[in-house]
Each structure stands twice: as structure tokens, then as C-alpha cells.
CSV table of C-alpha atoms in Angstrom, one decimal:
chain,number,residue,atom,x,y,z
A,1,MET,CA,0.2,0.0,-0.1
A,2,SER,CA,2.8,2.4,0.8
A,3,SER,CA,5.3,1.1,-1.8
A,4,TRP,CA,4.0,3.5,-4.5
A,5,ARG,CA,4.3,6.5,-1.8
A,6,ALA,CA,8.1,5.4,-1.2
A,7,GLU,CA,8.5,5.3,-4.8
A,8,TYR,CA,6.9,8.7,-5.2
A,9,LEU,CA,9.0,10.1,-2.5
A,10,ALA,CA,12.0,8.9,-3.6
A,11,ALA,CA,11.6,10.3,-7.1
A,12,LEU,CA,10.7,13.8,-5.5
A,13,GLN,CA,13.9,13.6,-3.3
A,14,ALA,CA,15.9,12.5,-6.5
A,15,ARG,CA,14.6,15.5,-8.5
A,16,ASN,CA,14.9,17.9,-5.6
A,17,ALA,CA,18.7,16.8,-5.3
A,18,ARG,CA,19.3,17.4,-9.0
A,19,GLU,CA,17.7,20.9,-8.8
A,20,GLN,CA,19.5,21.8,-5.5
A,21,ALA,CA,22.9,20.7,-7.0
A,22,ASN,CA,22.7,23.8,-9.5
A,23,LYS,CA,21.0,26.1,-7.2
A,24,GLU,CA,24.0,28.3,-6.6
A,25,VAL,CA,24.7,28.5,-10.3
A,26,TYR,CA,21.1,29.7,-10.8
A,27,ASP,CA,21.2,32.1,-8.0
A,28,ALA,CA,24.5,33.6,-9.1
A,29,TYR,CA,23.0,34.0,-12.6
A,30,THR,CA,19.8,35.5,-11.3
A,31,ARG,CA,21.5,37.9,-9.2
A,32,LEU,CA,24.0,39.0,-11.9
A,33,ALA,CA,21.0,39.4,-14.6
A,34,ASN,CA,19.0,41.4,-11.8
A,35,ARG,CA,22.2,43.5,-11.3
A,36,ALA,CA,22.7,43.9,-14.9
A,37,ALA,CA,19.0,44.8,-15.7
A,38,GLY,CA,18.9,47.4,-12.7
A,39,LEU,CA,22.3,49.1,-14.0
A,40,SER,CA,20.7,49.3,-17.7
A,41,THR,CA,17.4,50.8,-16.4
A,42,THR,CA,19.3,53.4,-14.4
A,43,GLN,CA,21.4,54.9,-17.3
A,44,SER,CA,19.8,57.0,-19.6
A,45,PRO,CA,18.9,55.5,-23.2
A,46,GLU,CA,20.9,58.2,-24.9
A,47,LEU,CA,23.2,56.9,-27.7
A,48,PRO,CA,26.4,58.1,-28.9
A,49,GLY,CA,24.8,58.3,-32.3
A,50,SER,CA,22.3,60.9,-31.1
A,51,SER,CA,24.8,64.0,-30.8
A,52,GLY,CA,24.8,66.8,-32.7
A,53,LYS,CA,27.5,65.4,-35.2
A,54,GLU,CA,25.0,63.0,-36.4
A,55,LYS,CA,22.8,65.7,-37.5
A,56,VAL,CA,25.7,67.2,-39.4
A,57,ARG,CA,26.4,64.1,-41.3
A,58,GLY,CA,22.6,63.8,-42.1
A,59,ILE,CA,21.8,60.7,-40.3
A,60,ALA,CA,18.3,60.5,-38.8
A,61,PRO,CA,18.6,60.2,-35.2
A,62,SER,CA,15.0,58.6,-34.8
A,63,ALA,CA,16.2,55.1,-35.9
A,64,PRO,CA,18.9,54.4,-33.1
A,65,VAL,CA,16.7,56.0,-30.5
A,66,THR,CA,14.0,53.8,-31.2
A,67,VAL,CA,16.3,50.8,-31.1
A,68,ASP,CA,17.9,51.8,-27.8
A,69,ILE,CA,14.4,52.5,-26.5
A,70,SER,CA,13.3,49.1,-27.6
A,71,ALA,CA,16.4,47.6,-26.0
A,72,ALA,CA,15.8,49.4,-22.9
A,73,GLN,CA,12.2,48.1,-22.7
A,74,LEU,CA,13.7,44.7,-23.4
A,75,ARG,CA,16.1,45.1,-20.6
A,76,GLN,CA,13.3,46.3,-18.3
A,77,ASN,CA,11.2,43.5,-19.4
A,78,LEU,CA,14.1,41.1,-18.8
A,79,ALA,CA,14.7,42.5,-15.5
A,80,GLU,CA,11.1,42.3,-14.4
A,81,ALA,CA,10.9,38.6,-15.7
A,82,GLN,CA,14.3,37.9,-13.8
A,83,ARG,CA,12.6,39.3,-10.7
A,84,SER,CA,9.5,37.3,-11.1
A,85,ARG,CA,11.5,34.2,-11.8
A,86,GLY,CA,13.3,34.8,-8.6
A,87,GLU,CA,10.1,35.3,-6.8
A,88,LEU,CA,8.5,31.9,-8.1
A,89,GLU,CA,11.6,30.0,-7.5
A,90,THR,CA,11.3,31.0,-3.8
A,91,ARG,CA,7.8,30.1,-3.8
A,92,ILE,CA,8.6,26.9,-5.4
A,93,VAL,CA,11.2,26.1,-2.7
A,94,ALA,CA,8.9,27.0,-0.1
A,95,ILE,CA,6.0,25.1,-1.5
A,96,THR,CA,8.4,22.0,-2.1
A,97,LYS,CA,9.6,22.1,1.6
A,98,GLU,CA,5.9,22.2,2.7
A,99,LEU,CA,5.3,19.4,0.3
A,100,GLU,CA,8.0,17.1,1.6
A,101,LYS,CA,7.0,17.8,5.2
A,102,LEU,CA,3.3,16.9,4.4
A,103,GLN,CA,4.3,13.9,2.5
A,104,LEU,CA,6.4,12.8,5.3
A,105,LYS,CA,3.8,13.5,7.9
A,106,SER,CA,1.4,11.6,5.5
A,107,THR,CA,3.8,8.6,5.3
A,108,LEU,CA,4.0,8.6,9.2
A,109,GLU,CA,0.4,8.8,9.7
A,110,SER,CA,-0.4,6.3,6.9
A,111,GLN,CA,2.1,4.0,8.8
A,112,ARG,CA,0.4,4.8,12.2
A,113,ILE,CA,-3.0,3.9,10.5
A,114,ASN,CA,-1.6,0.6,9.4
A,115,GLU,CA,-0.3,0.0,13.0
A,116,LEU,CA,-3.6,0.9,14.5
A,117,ILE,CA,-5.4,-1.3,12.1
A,118,ALA,CA,-3.2,-4.4,12.8
A,119,GLU,CA,-3.6,-3.7,16.5
A,120,LYS,CA,-7.4,-3.4,16.2
A,121,SER,CA,-7.5,-6.8,14.3
A,122,ASN,CA,-5.3,-8.2,16.8
A,123,LEU,CA,-7.7,-6.9,19.6
A,124,LEU,CA,-10.6,-8.2,17.8
A,125,LYS,CA,-9.1,-11.7,17.6
A,126,LYS,CA,-8.3,-11.7,21.3
A,127,LEU,CA,-11.8,-10.4,21.8
A,128,ARG,CA,-13.4,-13.3,19.8
A,129,ASP,CA,-11.2,-15.7,21.4
A,130,ARG,CA,-11.9,-14.4,24.9
A,131,ASP,CA,-15.9,-14.7,24.1
A,132,GLU,CA,-15.4,-18.3,22.8
A,133,GLU,CA,-13.5,-19.1,26.1
A,134,LEU,CA,-16.3,-17.4,28.3
A,135,ARG,CA,-18.9,-19.4,26.5
A,136,GLY,CA,-16.9,-22.6,27.0
A,137,LYS,CA,-16.5,-21.7,30.6
A,138,SER,CA,-20.1,-20.8,30.9
A,139,LYS,CA,-21.0,-24.2,29.3
A,140,LEU,CA,-18.5,-25.8,31.8
A,141,LEU,CA,-20.3,-24.2,34.7
A,142,GLU,CA,-23.7,-25.0,33.7
A,143,ASP,CA,-22.7,-28.8,33.3
A,144,VAL,CA,-20.9,-28.7,36.6
A,145,HIS,CA,-23.9,-27.2,38.2
A,146,ASP,CA,-26.3,-29.8,36.6
A,147,GLU,CA,-24.1,-32.6,37.6
A,148,THR,CA,-24.0,-31.3,41.2
A,149,LEU,CA,-27.7,-31.2,41.3
A,150,SER,CA,-28.0,-34.6,39.7
A,151,LEU,CA,-25.6,-35.9,42.4
A,152,THR,CA,-27.3,-34.1,45.3
A,153,ILE,CA,-30.7,-35.6,44.3
A,154,GLU,CA,-29.0,-39.1,44.1
A,155,LEU,CA,-27.3,-38.4,47.4
A,156,ASN,CA,-30.8,-37.5,48.9
A,157,MET,CA,-32.4,-40.7,47.4
A,158,ALA,CA,-29.7,-42.8,48.7
A,159,GLU,CA,-30.0,-41.2,52.2
A,160,GLU,CA,-33.8,-41.9,52.1
A,161,THR,CA,-33.2,-45.6,50.9
A,162,ASN,CA,-30.6,-46.0,53.5
A,163,LYS,CA,-33.1,-44.7,56.3
A,164,LYS,CA,-35.7,-47.3,55.0
A,165,LEU,CA,-33.2,-50.0,54.9
A,166,LYS,CA,-32.2,-49.1,58.7
A,167,LEU,CA,-35.7,-49.1,59.7
A,168,GLU,CA,-36.5,-52.5,57.8
A,169,ASN,CA,-33.2,-53.9,59.3
A,170,GLN,CA,-34.2,-52.7,62.9
A,171,GLU,CA,-37.8,-54.0,62.5
A,172,LEU,CA,-36.3,-57.4,61.3
A,173,VAL,CA,-33.9,-57.6,64.0
A,174,ASP,CA,-36.6,-56.7,66.5
A,175,ARG,CA,-38.9,-59.4,65.2
A,176,TRP,CA,-36.0,-61.9,65.1
A,177,MET,CA,-35.2,-60.9,68.6
A,178,ALA,CA,-38.7,-61.3,69.7
A,179,ARG,CA,-39.1,-64.6,68.2
A,180,LYS,CA,-35.9,-66.0,69.6
A,181,GLY,CA,-36.9,-64.5,73.0
A,182,GLN,CA,-40.3,-66.4,72.8
A,183,GLU,CA,-38.4,-69.5,71.6
A,184,ALA,CA,-36.1,-69.0,74.5
A,185,ASP,CA,-39.1,-68.4,76.9
A,186,ALA,CA,-40.6,-71.6,75.3
A,187,MET,CA,-37.5,-73.6,76.0
A,188,ASN,CA,-37.2,-72.5,79.5
A,189,THR,CA,-40.7,-73.1,80.3
A,190,ALA,CA,-40.1,-76.6,78.8
A,191,SER,CA,-37.1,-77.2,80.7
A,192,LYS,CA,-38.8,-76.2,84.0
A,193,PHE,CA,-41.5,-79.0,83.5
A,194,SER,CA,-39.2,-81.8,82.3
């Protein structure tokens, strides 16, 4: 996802490095051109050909003056273009730096977003595992509760059966003892008469 961004950033950085390598030459040329344009606009547009000697020779002064005025106008236009170019280069450098900052910030935020997405995915997986574990433990608790209830009922029934058996046993023992007592009495009575 971020590979195209990385390639794009690398291409921008390579381009910036190429442009920055010759920046000093460009700046020196711009200063020289601005200085030359400034000097040409401060000088008067008077040519040596416009002196009084030219009139004596019969050369019309209008042609060289027009050329000189056109050259002065061109120099002024050149100076204005150089100044405008310098401003544009300054703006381009500022915008490029801002763009690099924003791209770096975007890259970092994209990485952070990817990290958060991965963390969210891990947490959701853990939550699903924990829910499954809780369902298993709830089922186990219900099974243990049911088993305990079943064993409690069986124990109560066994105790009741035990009580009944003890009573029956006691009754049998009492009846047997009574019978044996009668037999003993009968034997005693029979032995007295014999």
C-alpha cells in the first residue's frame, strides 16, 4: 500500500537533489541578471549616435533612439522577468519544503494508521477468543451445576433408601429378637417341666 508512496517520495527527493545541486549557479546568474538589468534601467537611453555630429552628417537620429528605447524596454522586461522568476523560485522552494513535510507527515500517519488497523485486528481476534473461552466456561459451569444437582438428588435418594433399609433392618432385628426371645422362653418353660 505504501510502496507507491515510497517510490513517489524517492523520485521527488532525487529530483530535488538534482535541482539543488545547481541552485548556487542559478542564484548567481539570477543576481547577475538582476544587477545588469538594474544598471541598464538607471542609465539614460541616450546613444552616442544621437549627438549633434550625427545631424551634421545627415543621419536621422530617430532610428537608433527607437532601437535604444526598444533595447531599454527589453532590458526592463528582462529584469522584471528575472525578478518574477526569482520570486517564483522562492515560492517553489517554500512549497516544495511544505510538500515534503506534508508527505513525510502523511507517510508517518499512514504507517500509524496501518499499525492501528493491525492492533485493532489483533484486539478483535483476542476478543473473539475471549468470548469463545467465556462461552466454553459458561457451558462447563452449567454442566458442573447440573451434575452437582443430579448428584445431590441421587445422594438424597440414597440417604432415604438407607434410612428405609435401617428401619427395615431394625424391624427385622426386633422381630427376630422377639421370636428368639419367645423360643428361649418356650425352651425355658419346657425345661422347667421336664
